[in-house]
Short mmCIF file of C-alpha atoms and ligand atoms in Angstrom, two decimals:
data_model
loop_
_atom_site.label_atom_id
_atom_site.label_comp_id
_atom_site.label_asym_id
_atom_site.label_seq_id
_atom_site.Cartn_x
_atom_site.Cartn_y
_atom_site.Cartn_z
CA MET A 1 -4.76 1.47 8.91
CA LYS A 2 -5.25 4.20 6.60
CA GLU A 3 -7.95 7.30 6.97
CA ARG A 4 -10.36 7.72 4.25
CA HIS A 5 -12.02 10.44 5.20
CA LEU A 6 -14.70 11.40 2.76
CA LYS A 7 -12.30 11.25 -0.56
CA LYS A 8 -13.08 7.70 -2.58
CA VAL A 9 -10.27 4.75 -2.80
CA HIS A 10 -9.16 5.69 -6.36
CA VAL A 11 -7.73 2.24 -8.41
CA LEU A 12 -6.14 2.47 -12.55
CA PHE A 13 -5.17 -0.53 -13.83
CA VAL A 14 -2.17 0.28 -16.57
CA CYS A 15 -0.96 -1.78 -19.11
CA LEU A 16 1.28 -1.07 -22.61
CA GLY A 17 -1.10 -0.36 -24.98
CA ASN A 18 -4.98 0.34 -22.98
CA ILE A 19 -7.50 -1.86 -25.17
CA CYS A 20 -6.78 -5.28 -23.88
CA ARG A 21 -5.30 -6.19 -20.80
CA SER A 22 -6.05 -3.18 -17.83
CA PRO A 23 -9.77 -2.45 -19.63
CA MET A 24 -9.96 -5.61 -18.75
CA ALA A 25 -8.74 -5.77 -15.14
CA GLU A 26 -11.06 -2.24 -15.23
CA ALA A 27 -14.65 -3.76 -15.68
CA VAL A 28 -14.08 -6.47 -14.25
CA PHE A 29 -12.47 -4.90 -10.76
CA ARG A 30 -15.97 -2.97 -11.39
CA HIS A 31 -18.16 -4.83 -11.73
CA MET A 32 -16.34 -6.48 -8.20
CA VAL A 33 -17.72 -3.14 -6.59
CA GLU A 34 -20.35 -2.07 -7.78
CA GLU A 35 -22.00 -6.29 -6.99
CA GLU A 36 -20.84 -5.50 -3.67
CA GLY A 37 -22.67 -2.02 -3.68
CA ALA A 38 -18.77 -0.75 -2.52
CA GLU A 39 -18.97 2.36 -6.30
CA GLY A 40 -19.54 5.25 -3.99
CA CYS A 41 -15.99 4.55 -1.77
CA ILE A 42 -14.33 2.73 -4.46
CA ALA A 43 -13.43 4.68 -7.85
CA VAL A 44 -11.65 2.57 -11.09
CA ASP A 45 -9.59 4.15 -14.38
CA SER A 46 -7.15 2.32 -16.47
CA ALA A 47 -4.55 4.33 -18.76
CA ALA A 48 -1.53 2.52 -21.10
CA THR A 49 2.08 3.35 -21.09
CA SER A 50 1.87 3.75 -24.49
CA SER A 51 0.32 6.48 -27.15
CA TRP A 52 -0.92 4.10 -29.18
CA HIS A 53 -4.65 3.53 -28.64
CA VAL A 54 -5.78 5.94 -27.38
CA GLY A 55 -9.86 7.19 -27.91
CA ASP A 56 -9.61 3.39 -29.02
CA PRO A 57 -11.80 1.59 -27.21
CA PRO A 58 -10.52 -2.37 -25.85
CA HIS A 59 -10.28 -5.17 -28.00
CA LYS A 60 -12.92 -6.93 -29.94
CA GLY A 61 -11.10 -9.80 -27.75
CA THR A 62 -11.29 -7.95 -24.01
CA VAL A 63 -14.97 -6.52 -24.71
CA ALA A 64 -16.29 -10.23 -25.91
CA LYS A 65 -14.44 -12.15 -22.79
CA LEU A 66 -16.41 -9.46 -20.30
CA ARG A 67 -19.63 -9.60 -22.40
CA GLU A 68 -19.18 -13.23 -22.23
CA ASN A 69 -19.05 -13.09 -18.05
CA GLY A 70 -22.48 -10.83 -18.05
CA ILE A 71 -19.61 -7.33 -18.33
CA SER A 72 -19.62 -4.32 -19.16
CA SER A 73 -16.80 -2.78 -21.20
CA GLU A 74 -19.63 0.86 -22.54
CA GLY A 75 -17.95 3.38 -23.10
CA MET A 76 -14.41 2.98 -22.77
CA ALA A 77 -11.83 4.18 -24.19
CA GLY A 78 -7.93 4.35 -23.85
CA ARG A 79 -6.15 6.89 -22.32
CA GLN A 80 -1.71 7.58 -21.33
CA LEU A 81 -0.45 7.56 -18.43
CA ASN A 82 0.32 11.15 -17.75
CA LEU A 83 1.65 12.91 -14.18
CA SER A 84 -1.44 13.66 -12.33
CA ASP A 85 -2.64 10.29 -12.14
CA PHE A 86 0.01 10.22 -9.30
CA ASP A 87 -1.32 12.16 -7.56
CA LYS A 88 -5.16 11.73 -8.17
CA PHE A 89 -4.34 6.89 -7.55
CA ASP A 90 -4.35 5.86 -4.28
CA TYR A 91 -3.67 2.67 -6.80
CA ILE A 92 -0.99 2.54 -9.62
CA ILE A 93 -1.52 -0.84 -10.80
CA GLY A 94 0.92 -2.85 -13.37
CA MET A 95 0.20 -5.83 -15.37
CA ASP A 96 4.07 -7.33 -16.31
CA ASP A 97 7.84 -5.92 -15.32
CA SER A 98 7.80 -3.98 -18.24
CA ASN A 99 4.91 -1.61 -17.25
CA ILE A 100 6.00 -1.13 -14.16
CA ARG A 101 9.00 -0.13 -14.99
CA THR A 102 7.85 2.36 -17.50
CA ILE A 103 5.48 3.57 -14.93
CA ARG A 104 8.01 4.48 -12.43
CA ASP A 105 9.23 6.07 -15.49
CA LEU A 106 6.85 8.18 -16.70
CA LEU A 107 5.92 9.49 -13.25
CA GLY A 108 9.03 10.11 -12.11
CA GLN A 109 9.17 7.48 -9.07
CA PRO A 110 11.90 4.63 -8.82
CA ASP A 111 10.30 2.63 -6.17
CA HIS A 112 6.63 3.93 -5.04
CA PRO A 113 4.21 1.59 -2.85
CA LYS A 114 1.38 2.38 -4.56
CA ILE A 115 2.97 1.52 -7.65
CA PHE A 116 2.50 -3.34 -8.24
CA ARG A 117 2.28 -5.34 -10.57
CA LEU A 118 -1.10 -7.15 -10.29
CA LEU A 119 -0.05 -10.72 -9.40
CA ASP A 120 1.92 -10.00 -6.94
CA LEU A 121 -0.63 -9.53 -4.38
CA THR A 122 -1.11 -13.29 -5.11
CA GLU A 123 0.82 -16.25 -3.74
CA HIS A 124 2.88 -16.66 -7.33
CA GLY A 125 3.93 -13.24 -7.83
CA ARG A 126 4.16 -13.15 -12.04
CA ASP A 127 2.79 -11.28 -15.47
CA VAL A 128 -0.78 -11.23 -16.50
CA PRO A 129 -0.05 -12.08 -20.81
CA ASP A 130 -0.95 -9.91 -23.43
CA PRO A 131 -3.46 -11.69 -24.87
CA TYR A 132 -3.01 -8.79 -27.78
CA TYR A 133 -0.40 -11.10 -28.39
CA THR A 134 -0.92 -14.79 -26.94
CA GLY A 135 -4.44 -14.80 -28.74
CA ASP A 136 -5.49 -16.40 -25.12
CA PHE A 137 -8.21 -13.81 -23.81
CA GLN A 138 -9.34 -16.53 -21.25
CA GLU A 139 -6.14 -17.59 -19.17
CA THR A 140 -5.19 -13.63 -19.00
CA TYR A 141 -9.02 -13.61 -18.02
CA GLU A 142 -8.77 -15.81 -15.01
CA LEU A 143 -6.06 -14.52 -13.95
CA VAL A 144 -7.02 -10.61 -14.35
CA ILE A 145 -10.62 -12.06 -11.85
CA GLY A 146 -8.44 -13.83 -8.94
CA GLY A 147 -5.72 -10.77 -9.09
CA CYS A 148 -9.29 -8.29 -8.71
CA ARG A 149 -10.38 -10.78 -5.82
CA ILE A 150 -7.99 -10.17 -3.50
CA LEU A 151 -7.30 -6.78 -4.53
CA LEU A 152 -11.31 -5.93 -3.53
CA ASP A 153 -10.47 -7.68 -0.75
CA ARG A 154 -7.05 -5.67 0.15
CA ILE A 155 -9.21 -2.45 0.19
CA LYS A 156 -11.93 -3.29 2.31
CA LYS A 157 -9.52 -3.96 4.63
CA GLU A 158 -7.73 -1.31 4.83
CA TYR A 159 -10.05 1.01 4.24
CA GLN A 160 -12.36 0.06 6.68
CA ILE A 161 -15.35 -0.44 3.86
P1 4NP B 201 -2.47 -4.04 -24.15
O1 4NP B 201 -2.24 -5.06 -25.02
O2 4NP B 201 -1.59 -3.61 -23.00
O3 4NP B 201 -3.00 -5.91 -22.73
O4 4NP B 201 -3.11 -3.35 -24.51
C1 4NP B 201 -1.73 -4.86 -26.12
C2 4NP B 201 -2.21 -3.84 -26.54
C3 4NP B 201 -2.14 -2.97 -28.66
C4 4NP B 201 -0.71 -3.18 -28.09
C5 4NP B 201 0.18 -3.74 -27.67
C6 4NP B 201 -0.18 -4.70 -26.52
N1 4NP B 201 0.36 -2.67 -29.77
O5 4NP B 201 1.44 -2.89 -29.92
O6 4NP B 201 -0.82 -2.23 -29.87
#
């Protein structure tokens, strides 16, 4: 069991561009947290390993998939991962193996347990496919939902939320 004290549990989702997968995971996870009334205990954010889309809103495919499922993406804007994120966040969750390698490099943390791949929480550890290239936002959405559900259950258990 981890000590929560008065501090929120901070969760950061990371992908290459911070316009497709990690903002989708951020919005989905925040929605789940709010549905459970746990927003006072858990804070959610997302970031990119690249600087390519800093300040940009999520991709229109991500916005459409979220809206279709009644999930807001209002006010979201891309940002790049930075060194202070390592201290601020309790979980730094990449979408694919390449993200994990880059996160470790950028943060100078070759092997820290708070850094892991979202779907390594599931039975079949795998990458979340990038819909920027596949065009399949539904497939990505379903995988993100599955990973986020397990993540929230794990955090609730670990921190007795
Ligand atoms: P994401 O997808 O990492 O899921 O946000 C991408 C978004 C943009 C680019 C590549 C992947 N890009 O090349 O601009």
